[in-house]
mmCIF file of C-alpha atoms in Angstrom:
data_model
loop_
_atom_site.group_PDB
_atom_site.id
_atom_site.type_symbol
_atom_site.label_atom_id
_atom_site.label_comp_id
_atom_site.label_asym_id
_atom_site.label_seq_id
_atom_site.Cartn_x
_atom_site.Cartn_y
_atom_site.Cartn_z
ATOM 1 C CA UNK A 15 -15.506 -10.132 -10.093
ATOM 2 C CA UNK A 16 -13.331 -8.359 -7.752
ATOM 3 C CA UNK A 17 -13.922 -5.110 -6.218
ATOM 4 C CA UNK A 18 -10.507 -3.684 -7.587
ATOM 5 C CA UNK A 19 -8.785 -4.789 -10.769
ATOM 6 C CA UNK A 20 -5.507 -4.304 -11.295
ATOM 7 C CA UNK A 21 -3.692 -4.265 -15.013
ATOM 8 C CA UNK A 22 -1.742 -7.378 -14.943
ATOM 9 C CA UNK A 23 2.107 -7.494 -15.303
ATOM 10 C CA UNK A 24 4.424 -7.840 -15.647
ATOM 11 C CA UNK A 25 6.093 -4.571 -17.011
ATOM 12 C CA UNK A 26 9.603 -4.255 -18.193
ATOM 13 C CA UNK A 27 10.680 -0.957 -19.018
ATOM 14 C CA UNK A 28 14.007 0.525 -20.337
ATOM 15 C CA UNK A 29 15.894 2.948 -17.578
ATOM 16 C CA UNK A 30 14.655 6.891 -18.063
ATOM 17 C CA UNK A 31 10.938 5.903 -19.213
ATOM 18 C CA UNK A 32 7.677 6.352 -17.706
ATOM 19 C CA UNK A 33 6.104 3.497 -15.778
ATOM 20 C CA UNK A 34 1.934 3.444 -16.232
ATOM 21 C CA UNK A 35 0.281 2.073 -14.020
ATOM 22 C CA UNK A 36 -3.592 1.792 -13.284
ATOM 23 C CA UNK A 37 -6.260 -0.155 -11.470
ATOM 24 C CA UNK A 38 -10.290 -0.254 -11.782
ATOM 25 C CA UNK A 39 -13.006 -0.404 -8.961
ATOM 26 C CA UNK A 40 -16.451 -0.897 -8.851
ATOM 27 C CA UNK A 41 -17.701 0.418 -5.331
ATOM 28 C CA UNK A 42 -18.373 3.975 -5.661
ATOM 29 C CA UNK A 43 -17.721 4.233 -1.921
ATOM 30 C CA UNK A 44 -14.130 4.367 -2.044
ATOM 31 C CA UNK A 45 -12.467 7.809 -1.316
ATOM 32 C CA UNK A 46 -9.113 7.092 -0.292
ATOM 33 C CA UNK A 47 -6.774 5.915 -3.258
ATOM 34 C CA UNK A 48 -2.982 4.861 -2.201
ATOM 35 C CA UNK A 49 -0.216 3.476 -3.885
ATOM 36 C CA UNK A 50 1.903 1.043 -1.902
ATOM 37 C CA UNK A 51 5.266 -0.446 -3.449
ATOM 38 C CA UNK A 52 6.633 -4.352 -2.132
ATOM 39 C CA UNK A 53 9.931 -5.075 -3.076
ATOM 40 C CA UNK A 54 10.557 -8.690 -2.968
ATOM 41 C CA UNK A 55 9.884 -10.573 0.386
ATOM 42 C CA UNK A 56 8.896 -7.405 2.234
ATOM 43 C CA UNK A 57 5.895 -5.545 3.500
ATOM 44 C CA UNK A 58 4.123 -3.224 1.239
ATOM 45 C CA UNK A 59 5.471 0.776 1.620
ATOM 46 C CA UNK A 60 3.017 3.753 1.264
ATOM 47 C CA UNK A 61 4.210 5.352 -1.951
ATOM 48 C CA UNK A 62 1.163 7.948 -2.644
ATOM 49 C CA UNK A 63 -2.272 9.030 -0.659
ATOM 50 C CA UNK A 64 -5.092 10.494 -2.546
ATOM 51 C CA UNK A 65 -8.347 11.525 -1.318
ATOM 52 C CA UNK A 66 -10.990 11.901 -3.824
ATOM 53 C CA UNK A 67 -10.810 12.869 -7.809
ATOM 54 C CA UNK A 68 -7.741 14.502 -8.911
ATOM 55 C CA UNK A 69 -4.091 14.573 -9.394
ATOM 56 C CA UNK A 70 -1.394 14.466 -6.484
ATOM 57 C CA UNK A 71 2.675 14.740 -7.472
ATOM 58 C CA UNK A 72 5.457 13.748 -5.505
ATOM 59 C CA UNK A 73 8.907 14.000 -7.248
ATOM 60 C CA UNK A 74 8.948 11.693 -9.954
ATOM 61 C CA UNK A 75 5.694 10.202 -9.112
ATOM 62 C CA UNK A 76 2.073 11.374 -10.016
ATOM 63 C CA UNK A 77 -1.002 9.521 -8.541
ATOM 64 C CA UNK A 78 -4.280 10.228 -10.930
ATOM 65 C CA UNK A 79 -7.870 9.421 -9.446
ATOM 66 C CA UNK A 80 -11.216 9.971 -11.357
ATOM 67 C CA UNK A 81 -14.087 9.005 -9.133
ATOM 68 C CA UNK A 82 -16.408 9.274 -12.378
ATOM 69 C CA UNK A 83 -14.607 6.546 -14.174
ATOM 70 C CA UNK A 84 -13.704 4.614 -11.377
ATOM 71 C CA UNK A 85 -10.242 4.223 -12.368
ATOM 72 C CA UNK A 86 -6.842 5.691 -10.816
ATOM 73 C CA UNK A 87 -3.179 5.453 -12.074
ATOM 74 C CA UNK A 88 0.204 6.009 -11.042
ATOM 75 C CA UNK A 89 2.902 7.086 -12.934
ATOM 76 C CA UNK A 90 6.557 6.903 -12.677
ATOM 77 C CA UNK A 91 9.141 9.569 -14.596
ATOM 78 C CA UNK A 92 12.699 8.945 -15.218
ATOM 79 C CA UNK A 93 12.013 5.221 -13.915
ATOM 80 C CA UNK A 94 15.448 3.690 -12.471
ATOM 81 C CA UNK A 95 16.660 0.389 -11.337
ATOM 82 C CA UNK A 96 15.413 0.919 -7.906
ATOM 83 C CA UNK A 97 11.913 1.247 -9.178
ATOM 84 C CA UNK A 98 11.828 -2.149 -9.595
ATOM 85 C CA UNK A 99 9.078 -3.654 -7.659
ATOM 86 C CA UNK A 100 5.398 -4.961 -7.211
ATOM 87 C CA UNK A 101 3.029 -2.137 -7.005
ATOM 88 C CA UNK A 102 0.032 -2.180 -5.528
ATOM 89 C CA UNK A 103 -2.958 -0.050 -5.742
ATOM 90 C CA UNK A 104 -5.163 0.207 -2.636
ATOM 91 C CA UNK A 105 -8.470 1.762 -1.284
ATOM 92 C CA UNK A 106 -11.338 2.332 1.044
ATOM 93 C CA UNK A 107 -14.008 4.256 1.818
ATOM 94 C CA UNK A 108 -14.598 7.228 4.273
ATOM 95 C CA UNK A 109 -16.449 4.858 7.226
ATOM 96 C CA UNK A 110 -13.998 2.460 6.625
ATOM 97 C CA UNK A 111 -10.735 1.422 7.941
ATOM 98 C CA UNK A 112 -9.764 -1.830 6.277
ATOM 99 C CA UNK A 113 -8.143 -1.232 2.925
ATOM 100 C CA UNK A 114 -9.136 -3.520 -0.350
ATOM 101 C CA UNK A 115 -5.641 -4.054 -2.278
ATOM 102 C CA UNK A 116 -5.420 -4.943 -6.602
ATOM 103 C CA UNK A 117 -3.621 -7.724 -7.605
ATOM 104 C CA UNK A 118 -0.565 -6.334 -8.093
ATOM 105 C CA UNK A 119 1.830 -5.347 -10.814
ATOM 106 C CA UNK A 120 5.216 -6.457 -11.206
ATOM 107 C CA UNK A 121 7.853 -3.579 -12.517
ATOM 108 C CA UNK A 122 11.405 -4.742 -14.183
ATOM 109 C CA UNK A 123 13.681 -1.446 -15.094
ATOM 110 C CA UNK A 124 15.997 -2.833 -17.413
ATOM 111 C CA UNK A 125 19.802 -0.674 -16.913
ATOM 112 C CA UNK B 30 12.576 4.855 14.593
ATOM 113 C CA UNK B 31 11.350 0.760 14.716
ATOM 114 C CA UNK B 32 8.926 -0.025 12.459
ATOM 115 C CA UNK B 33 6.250 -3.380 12.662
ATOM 116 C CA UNK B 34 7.748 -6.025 13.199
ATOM 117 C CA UNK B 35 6.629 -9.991 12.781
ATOM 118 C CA UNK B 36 8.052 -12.899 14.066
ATOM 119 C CA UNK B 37 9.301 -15.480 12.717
ATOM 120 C CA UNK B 38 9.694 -14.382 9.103
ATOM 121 C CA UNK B 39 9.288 -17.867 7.399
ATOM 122 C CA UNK B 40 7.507 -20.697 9.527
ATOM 123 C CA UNK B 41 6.953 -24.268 7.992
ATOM 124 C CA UNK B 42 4.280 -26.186 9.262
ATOM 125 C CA UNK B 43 3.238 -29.797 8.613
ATOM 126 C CA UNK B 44 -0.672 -30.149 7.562
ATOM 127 C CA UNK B 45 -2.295 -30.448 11.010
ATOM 128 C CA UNK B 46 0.126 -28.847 12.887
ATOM 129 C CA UNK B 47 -0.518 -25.105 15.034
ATOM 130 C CA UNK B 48 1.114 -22.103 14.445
ATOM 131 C CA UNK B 49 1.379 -19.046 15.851
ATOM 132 C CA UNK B 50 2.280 -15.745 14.172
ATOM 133 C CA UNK B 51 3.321 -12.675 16.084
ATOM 134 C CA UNK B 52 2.933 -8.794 15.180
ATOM 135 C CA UNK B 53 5.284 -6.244 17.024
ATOM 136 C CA UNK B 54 3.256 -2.969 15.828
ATOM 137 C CA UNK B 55 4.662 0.683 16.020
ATOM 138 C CA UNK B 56 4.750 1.910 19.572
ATOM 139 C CA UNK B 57 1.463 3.784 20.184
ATOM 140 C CA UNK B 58 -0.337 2.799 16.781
ATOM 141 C CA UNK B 59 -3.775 1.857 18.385
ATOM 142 C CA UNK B 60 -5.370 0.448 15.373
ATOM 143 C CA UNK B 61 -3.513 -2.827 14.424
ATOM 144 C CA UNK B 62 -4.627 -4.595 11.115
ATOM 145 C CA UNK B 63 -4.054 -8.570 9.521
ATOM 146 C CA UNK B 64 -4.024 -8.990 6.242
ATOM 147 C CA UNK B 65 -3.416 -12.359 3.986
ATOM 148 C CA UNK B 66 -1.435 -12.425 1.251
ATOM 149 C CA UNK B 67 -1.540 -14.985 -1.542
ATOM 150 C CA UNK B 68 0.908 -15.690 -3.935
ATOM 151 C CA UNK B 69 0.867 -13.479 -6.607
ATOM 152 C CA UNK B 70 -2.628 -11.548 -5.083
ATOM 153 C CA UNK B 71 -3.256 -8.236 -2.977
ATOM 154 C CA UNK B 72 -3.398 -8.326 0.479
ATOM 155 C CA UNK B 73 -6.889 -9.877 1.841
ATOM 156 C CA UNK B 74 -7.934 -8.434 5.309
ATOM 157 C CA UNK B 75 -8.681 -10.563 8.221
ATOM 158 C CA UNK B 76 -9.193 -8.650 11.208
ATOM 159 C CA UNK B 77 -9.217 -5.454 12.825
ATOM 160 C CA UNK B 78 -7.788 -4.558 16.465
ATOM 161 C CA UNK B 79 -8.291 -0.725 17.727
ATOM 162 C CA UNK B 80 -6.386 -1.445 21.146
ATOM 163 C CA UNK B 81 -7.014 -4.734 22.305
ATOM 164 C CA UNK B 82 -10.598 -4.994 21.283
ATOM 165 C CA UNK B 83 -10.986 -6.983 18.389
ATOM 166 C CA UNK B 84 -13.543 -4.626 15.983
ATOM 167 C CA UNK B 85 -13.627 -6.438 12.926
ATOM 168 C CA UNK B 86 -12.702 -10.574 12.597
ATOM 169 C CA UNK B 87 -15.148 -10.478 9.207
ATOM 170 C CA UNK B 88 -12.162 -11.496 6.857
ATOM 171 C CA UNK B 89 -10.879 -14.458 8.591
ATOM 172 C CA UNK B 90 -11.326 -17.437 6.537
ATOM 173 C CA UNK B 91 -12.709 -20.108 9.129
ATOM 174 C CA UNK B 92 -12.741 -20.571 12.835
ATOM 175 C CA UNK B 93 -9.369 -21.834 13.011
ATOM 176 C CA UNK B 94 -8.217 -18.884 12.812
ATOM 177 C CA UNK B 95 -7.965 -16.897 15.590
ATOM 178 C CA UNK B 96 -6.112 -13.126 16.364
ATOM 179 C CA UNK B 97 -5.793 -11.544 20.001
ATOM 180 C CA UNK B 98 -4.392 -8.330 21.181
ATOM 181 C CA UNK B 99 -4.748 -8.858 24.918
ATOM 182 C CA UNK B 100 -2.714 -5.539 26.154
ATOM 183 C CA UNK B 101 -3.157 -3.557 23.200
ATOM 184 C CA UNK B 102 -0.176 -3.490 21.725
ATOM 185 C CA UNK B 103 1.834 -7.241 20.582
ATOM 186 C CA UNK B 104 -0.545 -9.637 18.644
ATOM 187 C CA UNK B 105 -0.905 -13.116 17.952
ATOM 188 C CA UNK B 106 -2.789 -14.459 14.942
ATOM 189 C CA UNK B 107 -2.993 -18.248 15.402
ATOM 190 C CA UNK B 108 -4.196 -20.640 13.111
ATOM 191 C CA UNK B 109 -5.361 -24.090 14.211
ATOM 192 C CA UNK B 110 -4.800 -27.179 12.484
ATOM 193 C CA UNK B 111 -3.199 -25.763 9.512
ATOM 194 C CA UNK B 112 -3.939 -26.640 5.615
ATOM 195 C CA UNK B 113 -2.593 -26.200 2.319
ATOM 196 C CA UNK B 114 -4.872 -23.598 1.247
ATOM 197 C CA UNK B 115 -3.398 -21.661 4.415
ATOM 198 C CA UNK B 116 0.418 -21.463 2.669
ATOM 199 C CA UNK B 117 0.221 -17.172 2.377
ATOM 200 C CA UNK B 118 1.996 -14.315 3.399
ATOM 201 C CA UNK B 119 0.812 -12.678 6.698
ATOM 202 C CA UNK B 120 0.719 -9.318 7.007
ATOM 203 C CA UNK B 121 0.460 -6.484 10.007
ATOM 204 C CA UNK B 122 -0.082 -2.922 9.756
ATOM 205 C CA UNK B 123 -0.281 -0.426 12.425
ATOM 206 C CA UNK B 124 -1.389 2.885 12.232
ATOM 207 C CA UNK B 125 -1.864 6.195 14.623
ATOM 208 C CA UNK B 126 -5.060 7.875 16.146
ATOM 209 C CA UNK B 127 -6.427 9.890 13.480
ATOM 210 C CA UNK B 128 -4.235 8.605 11.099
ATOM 211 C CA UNK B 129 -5.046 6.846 7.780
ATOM 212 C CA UNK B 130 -1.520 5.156 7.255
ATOM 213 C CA UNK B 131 -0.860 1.884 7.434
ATOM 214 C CA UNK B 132 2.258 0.371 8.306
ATOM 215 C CA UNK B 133 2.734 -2.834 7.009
ATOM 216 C CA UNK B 134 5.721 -5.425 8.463
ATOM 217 C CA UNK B 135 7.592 -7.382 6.538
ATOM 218 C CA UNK B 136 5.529 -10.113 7.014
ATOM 219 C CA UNK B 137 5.411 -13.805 7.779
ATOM 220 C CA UNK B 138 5.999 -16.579 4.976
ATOM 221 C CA UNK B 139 4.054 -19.819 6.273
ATOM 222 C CA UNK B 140 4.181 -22.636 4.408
ATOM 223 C CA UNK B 141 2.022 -25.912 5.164
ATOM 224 C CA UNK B 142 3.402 -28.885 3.752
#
């Protein structure tokens, strides 16, 4: 089993609804939870950093962690066009430096 | 400002064959990462660089695979007599002293035939 699972895709929403997305992990070490976003043959982009249990908003996005559960989320308002991606969920722990990625899921916002 | 950059984007390489994959990291990122990406998986690490000593080589998958930073800045992941199972995405990711961030590149599509 994998250290981080990742809800498999792929997702197709309508414009204007909210994107949910969420991954599991099993090493209770981790402490830092980011969201990175790969559009189509390109690198991965940071989207949201989270350190620890709790909730972190940045415009229409809101990153969730909950250390007890082991699980963390993302979630997209108003989701446009543009949203349209692979997101990835990512972590590590506090001694750590190398980051352990989810699979990946693929986002289609339908016009 | 420039961001990573990685050269050449796609590279084709018959089974056998050498290749040589190059990472152009933000200037003054210290900490330069290499990560493997699979179709349709997460990026898998493969090494670690904090200037140009090599930290961490843990996630490379066999000994024909090799990374180097020699001035601490540009690096070279190299892969030796390439195979199928070595058709991934590579990617590099910089980041800043006391900095978490990574900055990933856009990557580079190899493809062993």
């Amino acid at each position: 089993q994998k250290e981080v699972e990742q809800d498999p895709g792929p997702l197709s929403v309508p414009e204007g609804a909210i994107v949910s997305l969420n991954c599991t992990y099993s090493n209770s070490a981790f402490q830092y939870f980011m969201w990175y976003r790969q559009y189509s043959r390109k690198g991965p982009e940071l989207l949201m950093y989270t350190y620890s249990s709790g909730n972190k908003e940045d415009g229409r996005f809101t990153a969730q962690v909950d250390k007890s559960s082991k699980y963390i989320s993302l979630f997209i308002r108003d989701s446009q066009p543009s949203d349209s991606a692979t997101y990835l969920c990512a972590m590590r722990g506090s001694n750590d430096y190398k980051l352990s990625f989810g699979a990946g899921t693929t986002v289609t916002v339908r016009a | 400002g420039a961001g990573v950059s990685q050269s050449p984007r796609y590279k084709v390489a018959k089974r056998g064959q050498d290749v040589a994959l190059r990472c152009d990291p933000i200037s003054g990122h210290v900490s330069l990462f290499w990560y493997q990406q699979a179709l349709g998986q997460g990026p898998e690490f493969l090494t670690y660089f904090q200037n140009e000593a090599q930290l961490d080589k843990s996630g490379l998958p066999s000994d024909r695979f090799f990374a180097e930073r020699p001035e601490g800045s540009v690096s070279t992941l190299k892969i030796q007599r390439t195979q199928q199972e070595d058709s991934a995405v590579y990617l590099c990711a910089s980041s800043s002293p006391g900095r978490d961030t990574q900055y990933f590149g856009p990557g580079t599509r190899l493809t062993v035939l």
